[in-house]
Amino acid sequence: MMRYLDKEAIENIAVGAAFLGTGGGGDPYIGKMMALSAIQEHGPVKLISPEEVNDNDFFMPSAMMGAPSVLIEKFPKGDEFVRVFEKLGRYLGVEEVAGTFPMEAGGVNSMIPIVVAAALNIPLVDCDGMGRAFPELQMTTFHLGGISAAPMAITDEKGNIGIMETIDNKWTERLARVQTVEMGASSLVSLYPSTGKQLKQHGIHHIMTFSEEIGQVIRSNEQDEATKFAQLLELTNGIELFQGKITDVIRRVQGGFNFGEATIEGLNQQADSQMKVCFQNENLIAEKDGVPMAMTPDLICMVDLETLMPVTTEALKYGKRVRVLALPCDEKWRTDKGIETVGPNYFGYDLEYVPLEEIAKQGGNARV
Amino acid sequence: MMRYLDKEAIENIAVGAAFLGTGGGGDPYIGKMMALSAIQEHGPVKLISPEEVNDNDFFMPSAMMGAPSVLIEKFPKGDEFVRVFEKLGRYLGVEEVAGTFPMEAGGVNSMIPIVVAAALNIPLVDCDGMGRAFPELQMTTFHLGGISAAPMAITDEKGNIGIMETIDNKWTERLARVQTVEMGASSLVSLYPSTGKQLKQHGIHHIMTFSEEIGQVIRSNEQDEATKFAQLLELTNGIELFQGKITDVIRRVQGGFNFGEATIEGLNQQADSQMKVCFQNENLIAEKDGVPMAMTPDLICMVDLETLMPVTTEALKYGKRVRVLALPCDEKWRTDKGIETVGPNYFGYDLEYVPLEEIAKQGGNARV
């Protein structure tokens, strides 16, 4: 199962991870450029399966935290990822870090661990802690499994660096968030230090490979658009919620997050309908004509109407023609603790979580 | 010069330090209770002179950070001071910490190092980094001497704890401040780890002894009020700016600071005059009838009209009768870097710093 990630794999992963990033997780172009430059400098990165790691080996992720829109202007210098990763390792007194892994799927956040793995010549484990992207640190399947996010390291592109130990994962989020805002609304972090056994138990397995497969479909030039789209739905177990043209985007950066709402006017058969997608870094709720069609933790993914390239929340703009897809989330998220952690109520929506498939069965009326 | 601090010494230091705290540095009653309880439990604390320490020995202060008004309601559990102190020591890999010292003079912040010294059975060095109190972390004579505030440790009463390494002392302040606010507007910190040589060069010497002498005068029952007051002025090289009754206090807690302004209507010979004292935790500017009479970094101290007990900014209230005194600051603050760091402009006042004595000579018109 062990293999090396080459340029083509990275291009595919960046696109597929941006798709799974459900609007967040960073811009895939920026992410891919960072990863490609890292493997050009240091050689290809070894991808290993979580099933292959030793239970007692020690792993740490590395990720970007904050408002994805900021990263576009505040491009990382590149040494931040390694600095924060090595800092946490030294702090923990770990003799050997056996590998790294992404915290979430996203155009940037799936790529940062590739940079770290390349620079430090360590393997990348094919799992993450979300199977998608979420805006807050405690929103991980590791958290659901009782793993502590702290000790956590945080740094910025200027060279400030910190370590936190906290009483719970919500406090890790709170204290890391205020520092991230002060650092300029984005930071680089390493957290949830984990053993191989914990990765096996609590990680979302094969997320890099899954991202790569999605990227392959989207980037393929061999099929016509309809075939590609059908393949994409089949591969991801997804459904299409809407096709339309973005007519309005409201956004604000607040507390280190990108909040907003996109209004999409229907095209083709849906010309009389309207979809509203609400986001906090990531897409959280998709309503069609006022009726919820999909909600967090299920994945709401927007892609370009024709190219099927993922559209991140910071790239939403008037006139863009998009398809809105929804994918069922990992079963770990559909537990009580999962819904409490990332369900609609947590984000302030007065909605009981109804799985995507249920809504579809009921003809799209989640309020029944 | 080495001696032990007993109950009487602590009572005097708490009062004298609150006086030098210029409105900030915490409530002396709370401070004294913490210190007395610590020496009762662990025995008396050894006070040593900075001249007595070895150049290569290693010292760390411990202090409270944040809005002093919060501490009154959010009383420390007591183990926070030791926790943050020991954390920084372990992080620095120091084999032996030779002693502790206060960062600033204040009713609480002069007492916390007594608690730490008692609990860990280490000496307390008779120096601080301000010779008064100031609201921000970079406002120390160590900073003026080029010493880094970081690595710095920060904790709260809940048990969250962090370490910071920063690119400069302003960033230490910024990142510690946002965490302090998130922790509930107060935190416990250890910073400016220093060698004995650095204490000698950059500390304000004999601040505990000076506080004690001031406290002795204020708490003495043997003299009448006028004699005591004359002694206080002579001891501190101070002048009396005003006597009056507080008629208005505007205050707000913002960004982890107590900001405000007290209006004092004159009594006796000054019945037709009004004084305004502006503060940010500490008193910064005293204006009489619109004319600045004293300004930061000089010390503006308020005491009860009759008892001469120091009045901290959180205790300002309508009807309280007070004397306003001003004391010249340490010469280190009157350098260019000192004025840049803590002069009126830094705090947003459109005033050029004029030393207290100059203003007095000019008959109180600092604008000339």
PDB file of N, CA and C in Angstrom, chain A residues 87 91 156 158-168 171 174-175 178-179 182-183, chain B residues 87 91 156 158-168 171 174-175 178-179 182-183:
ATOM      1  N   LYS A  87       8.710  22.160  16.668  1.00  0.00           N
ATOM      2  CA  LYS A  87       8.562  22.736  18.006  1.00  0.00           C
ATOM      3  C   LYS A  87       7.749  21.809  18.901  1.00  0.00           C
ATOM      4  N   TYR A  91       8.947  19.864  22.232  1.00  0.00           N
ATOM      5  CA  TYR A  91       8.246  20.125  23.481  1.00  0.00           C
ATOM      6  C   TYR A  91       7.781  18.823  24.123  1.00  0.00           C
ATOM      7  N   ASP A 156       3.452  31.967  13.486  1.00  0.00           N
ATOM      8  CA  ASP A 156       3.043  32.825  12.378  1.00  0.00           C
ATOM      9  C   ASP A 156       4.213  33.005  11.423  1.00  0.00           C
ATOM     10  N   LYS A 158       5.835  35.568  10.889  1.00  0.00           N
ATOM     11  CA  LYS A 158       6.825  36.514  11.408  1.00  0.00           C
ATOM     12  C   LYS A 158       7.858  35.826  12.292  1.00  0.00           C
ATOM     13  N   GLY A 159       7.461  34.689  12.888  1.00  0.00           N
ATOM     14  CA  GLY A 159       8.405  33.954  13.729  1.00  0.00           C
ATOM     15  C   GLY A 159       7.951  33.820  15.177  1.00  0.00           C
ATOM     16  N   ASN A 160       6.807  34.407  15.542  1.00  0.00           N
ATOM     17  CA  ASN A 160       6.264  34.171  16.877  1.00  0.00           C
ATOM     18  C   ASN A 160       5.831  32.715  16.977  1.00  0.00           C
ATOM     19  N   ILE A 161       6.025  32.125  18.141  1.00  0.00           N
ATOM     20  CA  ILE A 161       5.657  30.720  18.288  1.00  0.00           C
ATOM     21  C   ILE A 161       5.213  30.457  19.719  1.00  0.00           C
ATOM     22  N   GLY A 162       4.235  29.587  19.872  1.00  0.00           N
ATOM     23  CA  GLY A 162       3.723  29.304  21.206  1.00  0.00           C
ATOM     24  C   GLY A 162       3.346  27.850  21.360  1.00  0.00           C
ATOM     25  N   ILE A 163       3.235  27.451  22.619  1.00  0.00           N
ATOM     26  CA  ILE A 163       2.790  26.102  22.977  1.00  0.00           C
ATOM     27  C   ILE A 163       1.623  26.266  23.941  1.00  0.00           C
ATOM     28  N   MET A 164       0.622  25.452  23.815  1.00  0.00           N
ATOM     29  CA  MET A 164      -0.500  25.500  24.747  1.00  0.00           C
ATOM     30  C   MET A 164      -0.791  24.132  25.325  1.00  0.00           C
ATOM     31  N   GLU A 165      -1.106  24.120  26.609  1.00  0.00           N
ATOM     32  CA  GLU A 165      -1.695  22.928  27.226  1.00  0.00           C
ATOM     33  C   GLU A 165      -2.987  23.396  27.860  1.00  0.00           C
ATOM     34  N   THR A 166      -4.052  22.684  27.609  1.00  0.00           N
ATOM     35  CA  THR A 166      -5.357  23.207  27.989  1.00  0.00           C
ATOM     36  C   THR A 166      -6.157  22.177  28.761  1.00  0.00           C
ATOM     37  N   ILE A 167      -7.245  22.652  29.369  1.00  0.00           N
ATOM     38  CA  ILE A 167      -8.065  21.744  30.169  1.00  0.00           C
ATOM     39  C   ILE A 167      -9.037  20.949  29.297  1.00  0.00           C
ATOM     40  N   ASP A 168      -9.329  21.445  28.098  1.00  0.00           N
ATOM     41  CA  ASP A 168     -10.126  20.662  27.148  1.00  0.00           C
ATOM     42  C   ASP A 168      -9.959  21.239  25.742  1.00  0.00           C
ATOM     43  N   TRP A 171     -11.084  24.842  24.956  1.00  0.00           N
ATOM     44  CA  TRP A 171     -10.136  25.864  25.383  1.00  0.00           C
ATOM     45  C   TRP A 171      -8.939  25.947  24.436  1.00  0.00           C
ATOM     46  N   ARG A 174     -10.286  28.099  21.754  1.00  0.00           N
ATOM     47  CA  ARG A 174     -10.439  29.501  22.162  1.00  0.00           C
ATOM     48  C   ARG A 174      -9.102  30.227  22.221  1.00  0.00           C
ATOM     49  N   LEU A 175      -8.130  29.578  22.861  1.00  0.00           N
ATOM     50  CA  LEU A 175      -6.839  30.264  23.039  1.00  0.00           C
ATOM     51  C   LEU A 175      -6.040  30.315  21.741  1.00  0.00           C
ATOM     52  N   VAL A 178      -7.785  33.220  19.436  1.00  0.00           N
ATOM     53  CA  VAL A 178      -7.450  34.633  19.692  1.00  0.00           C
ATOM     54  C   VAL A 178      -6.014  34.934  19.255  1.00  0.00           C
ATOM     55  N   GLN A 179      -5.126  33.967  19.399  1.00  0.00           N
ATOM     56  CA  GLN A 179      -3.757  34.199  18.927  1.00  0.00           C
ATOM     57  C   GLN A 179      -3.715  34.260  17.404  1.00  0.00           C
ATOM     58  N   GLU A 182      -4.855  37.604  16.339  1.00  0.00           N
ATOM     59  CA  GLU A 182      -3.825  38.606  16.599  1.00  0.00           C
ATOM     60  C   GLU A 182      -2.651  38.471  15.633  1.00  0.00           C
ATOM     61  N   MET A 183      -2.375  37.240  15.223  1.00  0.00           N
ATOM     62  CA  MET A 183      -1.268  37.002  14.282  1.00  0.00           C
ATOM     63  C   MET A 183      -1.621  37.465  12.869  1.00  0.00           C
TER      64      MET A 183
ATOM     65  N   LYS B  87       6.616  26.144  35.269  1.00  0.00           N
ATOM     66  CA  LYS B  87       6.495  25.803  33.847  1.00  0.00           C
ATOM     67  C   LYS B  87       7.594  26.482  33.042  1.00  0.00           C
ATOM     68  N   TYR B  91      10.591  24.733  30.960  1.00  0.00           N
ATOM     69  CA  TYR B  91      10.691  24.993  29.520  1.00  0.00           C
ATOM     70  C   TYR B  91      12.088  25.479  29.159  1.00  0.00           C
ATOM     71  N   ASP B 156      -4.067  30.290  33.678  1.00  0.00           N
ATOM     72  CA  ASP B 156      -5.270  30.844  34.300  1.00  0.00           C
ATOM     73  C   ASP B 156      -5.659  29.966  35.481  1.00  0.00           C
ATOM     74  N   LYS B 158      -8.129  28.145  35.769  1.00  0.00           N
ATOM     75  CA  LYS B 158      -8.773  26.904  35.358  1.00  0.00           C
ATOM     76  C   LYS B 158      -7.765  25.790  35.091  1.00  0.00           C
ATOM     77  N   GLY B 159      -6.535  26.201  34.720  1.00  0.00           N
ATOM     78  CA  GLY B 159      -5.503  25.205  34.471  1.00  0.00           C
ATOM     79  C   GLY B 159      -4.944  25.229  33.064  1.00  0.00           C
ATOM     80  N   ASN B 160      -5.451  26.124  32.205  1.00  0.00           N
ATOM     81  CA  ASN B 160      -4.842  26.284  30.894  1.00  0.00           C
ATOM     82  C   ASN B 160      -3.465  26.922  31.080  1.00  0.00           C
ATOM     83  N   ILE B 161      -2.526  26.510  30.251  1.00  0.00           N
ATOM     84  CA  ILE B 161      -1.175  27.070  30.395  1.00  0.00           C
ATOM     85  C   ILE B 161      -0.499  27.127  29.035  1.00  0.00           C
ATOM     86  N   GLY B 162       0.296  28.147  28.833  1.00  0.00           N
ATOM     87  CA  GLY B 162       0.962  28.301  27.538  1.00  0.00           C
ATOM     88  C   GLY B 162       2.352  28.880  27.684  1.00  0.00           C
ATOM     89  N   ILE B 163       3.126  28.688  26.627  1.00  0.00           N
ATOM     90  CA  ILE B 163       4.479  29.245  26.537  1.00  0.00           C
ATOM     91  C   ILE B 163       4.541  30.040  25.238  1.00  0.00           C
ATOM     92  N   MET B 164       5.187  31.171  25.267  1.00  0.00           N
ATOM     93  CA  MET B 164       5.360  31.951  24.047  1.00  0.00           C
ATOM     94  C   MET B 164       6.817  32.306  23.814  1.00  0.00           C
ATOM     95  N   GLU B 165       7.216  32.225  22.561  1.00  0.00           N
ATOM     96  CA  GLU B 165       8.493  32.831  22.156  1.00  0.00           C
ATOM     97  C   GLU B 165       8.152  33.786  21.024  1.00  0.00           C
ATOM     98  N   THR B 166       8.659  34.984  21.121  1.00  0.00           N
ATOM     99  CA  THR B 166       8.187  36.016  20.201  1.00  0.00           C
ATOM    100  C   THR B 166       9.344  36.732  19.533  1.00  0.00           C
ATOM    101  N   ILE B 167       9.014  37.497  18.496  1.00  0.00           N
ATOM    102  CA  ILE B 167      10.069  38.205  17.765  1.00  0.00           C
ATOM    103  C   ILE B 167      10.458  39.503  18.470  1.00  0.00           C
ATOM    104  N   ASP B 168       9.598  40.034  19.309  1.00  0.00           N
ATOM    105  CA  ASP B 168       9.967  41.196  20.124  1.00  0.00           C
ATOM    106  C   ASP B 168       8.982  41.338  21.282  1.00  0.00           C
ATOM    107  N   TRP B 171       5.242  41.981  20.625  1.00  0.00           N
ATOM    108  CA  TRP B 171       4.481  40.782  20.257  1.00  0.00           C
ATOM    109  C   TRP B 171       4.193  39.911  21.475  1.00  0.00           C
ATOM    110  N   ARG B 174       1.198  41.571  22.848  1.00  0.00           N
ATOM    111  CA  ARG B 174      -0.007  41.363  22.031  1.00  0.00           C
ATOM    112  C   ARG B 174      -0.576  39.960  22.204  1.00  0.00           C
ATOM    113  N   LEU B 175       0.309  38.962  22.130  1.00  0.00           N
ATOM    114  CA  LEU B 175      -0.175  37.582  22.194  1.00  0.00           C
ATOM    115  C   LEU B 175      -0.574  37.187  23.613  1.00  0.00           C
ATOM    116  N   VAL B 178      -4.192  38.974  24.317  1.00  0.00           N
ATOM    117  CA  VAL B 178      -5.408  38.336  23.791  1.00  0.00           C
ATOM    118  C   VAL B 178      -5.732  37.056  24.566  1.00  0.00           C
ATOM    119  N   GLN B 179      -4.704  36.359  24.997  1.00  0.00           N
ATOM    120  CA  GLN B 179      -4.970  35.160  25.798  1.00  0.00           C
ATOM    121  C   GLN B 179      -5.527  35.542  27.174  1.00  0.00           C
ATOM    122  N   GLU B 182      -9.100  36.333  26.819  1.00  0.00           N
ATOM    123  CA  GLU B 182      -9.881  35.113  26.627  1.00  0.00           C
ATOM    124  C   GLU B 182      -9.968  34.305  27.919  1.00  0.00           C
ATOM    125  N   MET B 183      -8.929  34.376  28.727  1.00  0.00           N
ATOM    126  CA  MET B 183      -8.915  33.646  30.003  1.00  0.00           C
ATOM    127  C   MET B 183      -9.831  34.304  31.035  1.00  0.00           C
TER     128      MET B 183
END
